[in-house]
Short mmCIF file of C-alpha atoms in Angstrom, two decimals:
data_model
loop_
_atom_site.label_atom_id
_atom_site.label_comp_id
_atom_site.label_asym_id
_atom_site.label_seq_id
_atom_site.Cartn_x
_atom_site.Cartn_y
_atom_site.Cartn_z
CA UNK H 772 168.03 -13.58 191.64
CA UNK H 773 169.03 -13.66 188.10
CA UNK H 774 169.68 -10.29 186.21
CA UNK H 775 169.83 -9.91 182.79
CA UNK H 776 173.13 -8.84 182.85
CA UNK H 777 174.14 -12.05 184.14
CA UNK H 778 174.65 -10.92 187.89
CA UNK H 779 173.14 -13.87 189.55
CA UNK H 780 173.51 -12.15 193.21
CA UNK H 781 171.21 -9.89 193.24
CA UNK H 782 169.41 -9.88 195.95
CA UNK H 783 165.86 -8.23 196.39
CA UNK H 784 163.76 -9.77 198.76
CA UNK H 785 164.09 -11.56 201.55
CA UNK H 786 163.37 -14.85 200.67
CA UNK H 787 166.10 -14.28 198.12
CA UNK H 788 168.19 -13.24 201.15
CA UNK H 789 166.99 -16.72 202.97
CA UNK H 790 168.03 -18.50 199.91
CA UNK H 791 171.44 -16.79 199.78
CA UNK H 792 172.38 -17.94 203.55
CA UNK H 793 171.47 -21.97 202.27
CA UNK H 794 174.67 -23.87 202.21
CA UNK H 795 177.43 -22.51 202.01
CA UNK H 796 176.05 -19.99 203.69
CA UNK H 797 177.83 -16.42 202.37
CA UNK H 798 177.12 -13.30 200.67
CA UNK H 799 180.31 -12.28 199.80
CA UNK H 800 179.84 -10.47 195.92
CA UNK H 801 175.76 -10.23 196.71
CA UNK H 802 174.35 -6.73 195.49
CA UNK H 803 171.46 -7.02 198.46
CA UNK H 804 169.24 -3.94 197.64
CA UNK H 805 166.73 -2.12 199.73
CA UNK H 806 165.62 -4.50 202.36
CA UNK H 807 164.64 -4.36 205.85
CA UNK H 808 167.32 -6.37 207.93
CA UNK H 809 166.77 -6.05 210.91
CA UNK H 810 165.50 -9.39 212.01
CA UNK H 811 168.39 -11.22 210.25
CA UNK H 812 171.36 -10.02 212.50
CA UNK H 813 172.28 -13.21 213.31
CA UNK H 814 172.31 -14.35 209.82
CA UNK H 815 174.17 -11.50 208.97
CA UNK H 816 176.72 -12.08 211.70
CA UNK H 817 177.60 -15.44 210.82
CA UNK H 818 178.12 -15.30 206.86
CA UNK H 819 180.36 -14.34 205.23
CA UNK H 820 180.40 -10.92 203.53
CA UNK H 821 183.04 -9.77 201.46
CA UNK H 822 182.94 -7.63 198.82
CA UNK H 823 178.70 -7.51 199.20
CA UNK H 824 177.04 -4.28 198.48
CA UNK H 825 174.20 -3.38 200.72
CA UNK H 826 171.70 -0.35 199.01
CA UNK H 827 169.48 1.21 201.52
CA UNK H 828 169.12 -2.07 203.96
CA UNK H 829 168.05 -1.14 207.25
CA UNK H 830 170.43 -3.26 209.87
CA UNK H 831 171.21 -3.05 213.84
CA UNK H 832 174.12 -1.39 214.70
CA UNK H 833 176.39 -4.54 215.32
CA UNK H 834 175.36 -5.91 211.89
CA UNK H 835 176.23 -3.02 210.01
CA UNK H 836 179.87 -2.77 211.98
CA UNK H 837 180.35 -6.20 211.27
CA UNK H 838 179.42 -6.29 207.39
CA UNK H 839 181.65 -3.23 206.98
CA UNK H 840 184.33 -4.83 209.00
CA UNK H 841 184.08 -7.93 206.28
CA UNK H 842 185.12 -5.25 203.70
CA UNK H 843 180.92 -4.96 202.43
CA UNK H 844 179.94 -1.54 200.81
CA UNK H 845 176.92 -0.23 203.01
CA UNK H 846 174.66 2.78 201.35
CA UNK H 847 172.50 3.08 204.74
CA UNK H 848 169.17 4.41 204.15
CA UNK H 849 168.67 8.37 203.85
CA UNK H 850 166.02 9.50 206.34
CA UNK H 851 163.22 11.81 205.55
CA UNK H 852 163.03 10.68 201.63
CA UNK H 853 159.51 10.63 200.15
CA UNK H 854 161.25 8.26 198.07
CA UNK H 855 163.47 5.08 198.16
CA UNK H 856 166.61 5.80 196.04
CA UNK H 857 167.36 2.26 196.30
CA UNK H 858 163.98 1.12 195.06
CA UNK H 859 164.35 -2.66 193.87
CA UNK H 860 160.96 -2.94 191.69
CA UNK H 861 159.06 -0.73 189.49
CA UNK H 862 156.23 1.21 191.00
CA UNK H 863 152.42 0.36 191.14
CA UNK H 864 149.86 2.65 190.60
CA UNK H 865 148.54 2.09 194.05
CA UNK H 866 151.87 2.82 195.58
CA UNK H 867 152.58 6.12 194.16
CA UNK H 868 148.80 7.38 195.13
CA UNK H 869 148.52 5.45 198.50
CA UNK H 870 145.89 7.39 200.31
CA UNK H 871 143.86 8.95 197.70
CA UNK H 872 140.52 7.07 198.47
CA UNK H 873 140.67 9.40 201.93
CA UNK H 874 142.92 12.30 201.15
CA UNK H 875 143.65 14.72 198.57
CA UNK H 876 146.32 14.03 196.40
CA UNK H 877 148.59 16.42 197.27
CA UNK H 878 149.37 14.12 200.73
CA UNK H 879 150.18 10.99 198.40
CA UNK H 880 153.91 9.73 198.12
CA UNK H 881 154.02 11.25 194.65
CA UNK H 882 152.76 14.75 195.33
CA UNK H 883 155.32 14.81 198.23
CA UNK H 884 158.24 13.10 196.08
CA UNK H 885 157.19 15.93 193.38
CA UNK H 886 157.73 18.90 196.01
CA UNK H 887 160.66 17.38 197.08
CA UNK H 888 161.98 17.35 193.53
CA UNK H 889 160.71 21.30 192.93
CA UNK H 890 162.47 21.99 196.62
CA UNK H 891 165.49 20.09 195.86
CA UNK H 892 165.82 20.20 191.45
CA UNK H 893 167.88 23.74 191.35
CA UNK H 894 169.51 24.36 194.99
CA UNK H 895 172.99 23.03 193.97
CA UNK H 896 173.37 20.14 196.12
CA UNK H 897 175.16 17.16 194.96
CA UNK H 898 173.63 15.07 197.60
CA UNK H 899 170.27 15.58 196.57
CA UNK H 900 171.70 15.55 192.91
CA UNK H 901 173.23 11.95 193.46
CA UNK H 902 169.99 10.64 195.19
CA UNK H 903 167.79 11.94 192.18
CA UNK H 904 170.43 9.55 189.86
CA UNK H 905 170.59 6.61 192.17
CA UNK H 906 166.93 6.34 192.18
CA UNK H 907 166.68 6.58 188.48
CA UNK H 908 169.02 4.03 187.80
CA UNK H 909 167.59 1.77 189.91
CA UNK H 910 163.83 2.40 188.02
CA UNK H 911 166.08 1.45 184.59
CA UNK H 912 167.78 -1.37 185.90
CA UNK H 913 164.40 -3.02 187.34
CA UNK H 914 162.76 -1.56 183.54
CA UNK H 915 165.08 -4.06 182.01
CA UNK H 916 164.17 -7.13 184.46
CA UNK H 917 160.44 -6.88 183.50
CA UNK H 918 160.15 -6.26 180.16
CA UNK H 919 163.45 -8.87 179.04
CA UNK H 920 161.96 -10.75 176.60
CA UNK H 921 158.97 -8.94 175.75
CA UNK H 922 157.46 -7.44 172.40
CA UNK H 923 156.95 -3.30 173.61
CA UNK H 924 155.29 -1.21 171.53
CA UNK H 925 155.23 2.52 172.12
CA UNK H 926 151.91 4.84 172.22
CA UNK H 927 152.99 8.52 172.38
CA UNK H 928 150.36 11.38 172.48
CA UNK H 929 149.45 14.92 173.97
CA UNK H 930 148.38 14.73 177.53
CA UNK H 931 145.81 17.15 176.83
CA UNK H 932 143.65 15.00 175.32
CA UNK H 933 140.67 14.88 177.65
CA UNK H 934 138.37 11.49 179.10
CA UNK H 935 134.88 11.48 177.25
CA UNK H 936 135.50 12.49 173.81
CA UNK H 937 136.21 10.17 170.91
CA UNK H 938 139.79 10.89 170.59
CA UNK H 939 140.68 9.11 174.09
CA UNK H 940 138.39 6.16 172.82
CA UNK H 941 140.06 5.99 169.59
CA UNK H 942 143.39 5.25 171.71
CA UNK H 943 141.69 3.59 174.32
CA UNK H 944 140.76 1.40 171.79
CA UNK H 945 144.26 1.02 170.77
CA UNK H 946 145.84 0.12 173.86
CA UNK H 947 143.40 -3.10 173.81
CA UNK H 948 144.20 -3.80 170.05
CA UNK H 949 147.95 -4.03 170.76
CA UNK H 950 147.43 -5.98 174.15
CA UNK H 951 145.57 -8.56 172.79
CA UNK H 952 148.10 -8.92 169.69
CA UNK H 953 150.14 -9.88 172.10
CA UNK H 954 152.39 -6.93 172.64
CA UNK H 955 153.39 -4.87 175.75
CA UNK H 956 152.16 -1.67 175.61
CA UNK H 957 154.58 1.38 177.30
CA UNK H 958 153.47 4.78 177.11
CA UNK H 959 155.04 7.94 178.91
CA UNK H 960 152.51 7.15 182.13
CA UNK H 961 150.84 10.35 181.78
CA UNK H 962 147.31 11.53 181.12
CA UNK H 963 145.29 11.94 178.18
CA UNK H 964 146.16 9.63 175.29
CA UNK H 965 149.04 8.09 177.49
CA UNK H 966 146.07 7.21 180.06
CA UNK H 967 143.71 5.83 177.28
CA UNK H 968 146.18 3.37 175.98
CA UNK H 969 147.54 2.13 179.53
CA UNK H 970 143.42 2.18 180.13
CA UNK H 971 142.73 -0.15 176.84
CA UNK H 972 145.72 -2.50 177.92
CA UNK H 973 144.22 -3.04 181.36
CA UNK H 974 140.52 -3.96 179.60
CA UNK H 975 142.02 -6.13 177.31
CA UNK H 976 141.80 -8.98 179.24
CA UNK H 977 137.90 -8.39 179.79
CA UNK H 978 135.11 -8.13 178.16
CA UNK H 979 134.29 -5.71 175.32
CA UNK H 980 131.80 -3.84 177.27
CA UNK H 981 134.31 -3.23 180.04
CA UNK H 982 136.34 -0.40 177.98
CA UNK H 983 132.90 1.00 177.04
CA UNK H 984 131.86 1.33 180.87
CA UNK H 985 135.06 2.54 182.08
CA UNK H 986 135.02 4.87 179.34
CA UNK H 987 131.76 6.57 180.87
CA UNK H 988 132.72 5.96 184.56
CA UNK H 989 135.87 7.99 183.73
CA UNK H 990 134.18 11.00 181.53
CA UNK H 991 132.71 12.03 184.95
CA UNK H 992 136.73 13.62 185.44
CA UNK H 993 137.48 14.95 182.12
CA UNK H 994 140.78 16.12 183.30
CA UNK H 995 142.96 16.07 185.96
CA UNK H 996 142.32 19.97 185.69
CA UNK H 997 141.28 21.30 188.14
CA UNK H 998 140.97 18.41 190.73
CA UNK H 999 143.89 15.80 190.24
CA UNK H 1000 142.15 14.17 193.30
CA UNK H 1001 138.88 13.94 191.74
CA UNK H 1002 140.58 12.54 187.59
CA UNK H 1003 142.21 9.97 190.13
CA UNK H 1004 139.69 8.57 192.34
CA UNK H 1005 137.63 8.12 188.91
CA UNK H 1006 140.52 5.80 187.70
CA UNK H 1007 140.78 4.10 191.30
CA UNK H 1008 136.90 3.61 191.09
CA UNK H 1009 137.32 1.62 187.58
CA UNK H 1010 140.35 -0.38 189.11
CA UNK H 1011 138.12 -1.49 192.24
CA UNK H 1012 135.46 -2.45 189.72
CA UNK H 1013 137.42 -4.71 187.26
CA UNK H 1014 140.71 -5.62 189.52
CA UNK H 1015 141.81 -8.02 187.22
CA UNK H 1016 143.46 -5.67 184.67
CA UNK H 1017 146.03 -6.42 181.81
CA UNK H 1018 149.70 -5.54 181.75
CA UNK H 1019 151.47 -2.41 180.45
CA UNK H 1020 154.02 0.01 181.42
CA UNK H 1021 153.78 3.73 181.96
CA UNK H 1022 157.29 5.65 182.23
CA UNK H 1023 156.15 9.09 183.54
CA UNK H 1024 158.43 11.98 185.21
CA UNK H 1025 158.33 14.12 188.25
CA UNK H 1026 160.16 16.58 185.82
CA UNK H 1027 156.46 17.00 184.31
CA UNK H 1028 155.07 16.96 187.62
CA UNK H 1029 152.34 19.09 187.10
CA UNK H 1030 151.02 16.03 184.50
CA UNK H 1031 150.07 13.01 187.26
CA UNK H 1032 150.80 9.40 186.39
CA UNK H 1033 147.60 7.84 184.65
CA UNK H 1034 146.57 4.56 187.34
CA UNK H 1035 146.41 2.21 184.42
CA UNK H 1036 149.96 0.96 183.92
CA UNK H 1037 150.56 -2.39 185.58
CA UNK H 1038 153.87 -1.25 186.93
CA UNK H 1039 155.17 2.11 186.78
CA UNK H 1040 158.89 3.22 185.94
CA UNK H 1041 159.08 7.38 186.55
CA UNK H 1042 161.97 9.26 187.04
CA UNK H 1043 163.96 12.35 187.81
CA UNK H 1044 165.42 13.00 184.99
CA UNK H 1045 163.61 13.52 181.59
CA UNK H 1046 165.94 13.05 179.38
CA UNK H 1047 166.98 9.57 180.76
CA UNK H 1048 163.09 8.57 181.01
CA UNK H 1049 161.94 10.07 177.21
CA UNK H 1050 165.48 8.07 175.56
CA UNK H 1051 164.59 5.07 177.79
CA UNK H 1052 160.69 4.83 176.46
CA UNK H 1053 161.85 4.91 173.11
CA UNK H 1054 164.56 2.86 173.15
CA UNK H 1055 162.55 -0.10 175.18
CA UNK H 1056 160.36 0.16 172.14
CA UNK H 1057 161.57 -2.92 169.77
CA UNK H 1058 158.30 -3.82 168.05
CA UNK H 1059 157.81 0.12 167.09
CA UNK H 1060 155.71 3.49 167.99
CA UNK H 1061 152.06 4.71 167.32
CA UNK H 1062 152.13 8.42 167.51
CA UNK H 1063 148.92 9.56 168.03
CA UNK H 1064 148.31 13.57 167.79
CA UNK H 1065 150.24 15.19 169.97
CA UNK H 1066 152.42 18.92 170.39
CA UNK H 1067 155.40 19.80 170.58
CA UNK H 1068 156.30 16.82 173.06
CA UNK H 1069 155.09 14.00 170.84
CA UNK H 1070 156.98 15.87 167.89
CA UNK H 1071 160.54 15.45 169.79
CA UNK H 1072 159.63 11.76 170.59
CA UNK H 1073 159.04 11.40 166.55
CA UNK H 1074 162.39 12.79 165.85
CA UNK H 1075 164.19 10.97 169.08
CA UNK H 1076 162.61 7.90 167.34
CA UNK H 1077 163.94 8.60 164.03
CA UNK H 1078 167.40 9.51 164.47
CA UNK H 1079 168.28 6.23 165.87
CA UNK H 1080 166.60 4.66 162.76
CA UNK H 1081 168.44 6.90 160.52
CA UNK H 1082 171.43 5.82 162.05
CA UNK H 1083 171.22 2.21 162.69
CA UNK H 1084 172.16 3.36 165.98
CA UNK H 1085 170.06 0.45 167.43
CA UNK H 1086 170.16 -2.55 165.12
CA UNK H 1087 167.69 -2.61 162.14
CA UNK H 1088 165.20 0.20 161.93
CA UNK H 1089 161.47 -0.19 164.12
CA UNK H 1090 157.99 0.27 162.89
CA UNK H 1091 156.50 4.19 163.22
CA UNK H 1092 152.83 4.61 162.78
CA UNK H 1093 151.87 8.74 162.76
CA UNK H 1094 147.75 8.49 162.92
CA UNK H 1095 145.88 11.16 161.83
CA UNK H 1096 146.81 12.77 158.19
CA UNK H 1097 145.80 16.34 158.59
CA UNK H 1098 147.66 16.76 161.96
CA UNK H 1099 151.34 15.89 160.84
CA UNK H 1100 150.58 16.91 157.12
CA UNK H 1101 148.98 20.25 157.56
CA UNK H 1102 148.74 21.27 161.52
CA UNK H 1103 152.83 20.09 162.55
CA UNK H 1104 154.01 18.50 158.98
CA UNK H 1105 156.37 16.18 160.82
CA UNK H 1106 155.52 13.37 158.34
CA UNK H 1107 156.80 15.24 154.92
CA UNK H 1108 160.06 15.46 157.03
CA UNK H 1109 160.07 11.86 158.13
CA UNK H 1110 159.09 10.80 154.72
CA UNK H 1111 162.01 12.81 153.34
CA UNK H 1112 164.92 11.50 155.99
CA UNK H 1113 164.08 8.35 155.16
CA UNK H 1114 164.30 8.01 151.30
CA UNK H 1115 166.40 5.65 150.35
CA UNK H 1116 167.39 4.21 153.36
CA UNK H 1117 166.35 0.68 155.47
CA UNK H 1118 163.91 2.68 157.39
CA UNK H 1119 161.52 3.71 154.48
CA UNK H 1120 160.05 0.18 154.61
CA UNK H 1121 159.52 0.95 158.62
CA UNK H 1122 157.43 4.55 158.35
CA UNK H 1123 154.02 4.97 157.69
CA UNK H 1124 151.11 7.06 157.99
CA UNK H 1125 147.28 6.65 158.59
CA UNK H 1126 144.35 8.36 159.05
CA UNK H 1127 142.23 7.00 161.79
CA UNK H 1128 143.54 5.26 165.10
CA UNK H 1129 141.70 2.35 164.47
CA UNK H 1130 144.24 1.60 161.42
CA UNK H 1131 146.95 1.62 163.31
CA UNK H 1132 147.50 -1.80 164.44
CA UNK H 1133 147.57 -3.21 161.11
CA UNK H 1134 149.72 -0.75 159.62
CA UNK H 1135 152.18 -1.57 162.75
CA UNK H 1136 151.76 -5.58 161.83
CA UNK H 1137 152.41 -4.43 158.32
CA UNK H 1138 155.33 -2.57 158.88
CA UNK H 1139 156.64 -5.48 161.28
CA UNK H 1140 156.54 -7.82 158.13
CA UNK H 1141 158.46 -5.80 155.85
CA UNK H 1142 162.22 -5.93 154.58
CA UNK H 1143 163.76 -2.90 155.28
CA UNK H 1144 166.20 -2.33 152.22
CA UNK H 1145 164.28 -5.16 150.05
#
């Protein structure tokens, strides 16, 4: 039940629950989110709950009368959601595309949670406005429990880049790098070079020849293009065959619905809101960013990146890798900007720019090393 915030009663599950109602035996201050309580009336009924907050817990009626009769806060749970706004844990891939081994994806809980969000996103309702912002500060409160005290490095990269071509091994290859160095890999949970390194993190763990089969297994569904159903069973298919992936984070967005979450990431944090979910990414990022190729998406996370390091906004400035010379020299000349905003300042030492993918983690280790200022 502890929170990194220092809230030590938060509860989540309901052995947590059972562990609350141990001697003495109250709840009173508890934040109890999103459980199913209906088989602990009695418990409920005989402690004490005072200024408890229940999220989204299902209760009989008598409970719920008597909890709000103690003076608890009760958000009851909002019927008909594709979604929990409440949500207590980070997503899996298997949760968001329950069902796809049988059905298309356009049946799975994030197909439906994405039409709701295109029904819902413009029609002026605050209700549906308020749920969108409960639920996606509930995905950045349980972001912070699971990746306190970790190392996170950042992949960013155009989701266009397609399964099968050397490109998607390059940052395939990447992922694994940066897993095995020890880091915790988080990329924007989308397709294309997001997928590859959220694929490379979950081989890393394996054997070498792993990547290189799932690699082929996966080039059979280049893109999610015109079948999302089809690019996603190939991922589930690689899952089922090596179960026993490595950990990494993918922080997608129903905002981008139209780009589906890659199956790779261990746990999944999406949102609502873009803004919220793009700042969040990079600001989770403490041991730096690899920006691989990318438009005009990847070229805002650059600058989102930078400004902060500019600033000092954070603390002391964080690596940036930018692979491939030609593409941010000649193609989208972000790096002569970059290179020119950070002259003289802390974050010089922190900046850097290589040609191949496969340079990249050294570079990052490099740039981890140095002294910004010295």
């Amino acid at each position: 039940m502890t929170h990194p915030s220092g809230h030590e009663r938060e509860i989540r599950s309901l052995a947590d629950f059972d562990a609350a109602l141990g001697a003495p035996g109250s709840l009173s201050g508890c934040r109890v989110q999103s459980l199913d309580l209906t088989d602990r009336t009695f418990a409920l009924l005989s402690a004490s709950t005072a200024g408890a907050v229940f999220l989204g817990c299902a209760m009989q009626p008598e409970a719920a009368a008597k909890v709000r009769a103690d003076g608890a806060l009760v958000f009851p749970p909002v019927p008909d959601l594709p979604f929990d706004p409440y949500r207590a844990r980070l997503y899996s891939p298997g949760e968001l595309y329950e069902g796809i081994t049988a059905e298309a994806y356009e049946r799975t809980p994030d197909a439906r949670t994405y039409a709701w969000f295109r029904r819902t996103r413009s029609d002026g309702d605050i209700f549906s406005s308020m749920l969108r912002s409960l639920h996606d500060d509930a995905i950045s409160d349980a972001l912070d429990e699971h990746l306190a005290g970790a190392r996170v490095v950042g992949v960013m990269g155009g989701h266009a880049m397609g399964r099968g071509g050397a490109a998607y091994a390059g940052a395939a290859r990447l992922g694994r790098s940066l897993a095995r160095a020890g880091l915790t890999v988080a990329t924007g949970g989308g397709p294309g070079a997001m997928e590859a390194a959220n694929l490379g993190a979950y081989t890393a763990p394996l054997a070498d020849e792993a990547l290189d089969e799932a690699l082929e297994l996966l080039a059979k569904a280049p893109s999610f293009t015109p079948s999302v159903t089809d690019w996603a069973r190939a991922a589930f298919e690689v899952r089922a065959r090596w179960p026993r992936g490595g950990d990494s984070v993918g922080i997608p967005t129903w905002f981008y619905g139209h780009e589906p979450t890659n199956a790779f990431a261990a746990r999944v944090g999406k949102y609502f809101a873009n803004a919220t979910r793009e700042d969040g990414l990079l600001a989770r990022s403490n041991a730096g960013v690899v920006f691989l190729p990318g438009a005009a998406g990847t070229v805002q996370e650059i600058f989102d990146n930078a400004t902060p390091n500019f600033y000092g906004s954070r603390g002391g400035p964080t690596p940036m890798v930018l692979v491939n010379r030609a593409h941010w020299t000649d193609e989208l000349p972000a790096w002569p900007l970059l290179r020119t905003l950070a002259a003289g300042r802390p974050m010089a030492a922190r900046i850097a720019l290589v040609d191949s993918v496969d340079e990249a983690p050294a570079a990052l280790a490099e740039l981890t090393a140095a002294r910004p200022g010295a």
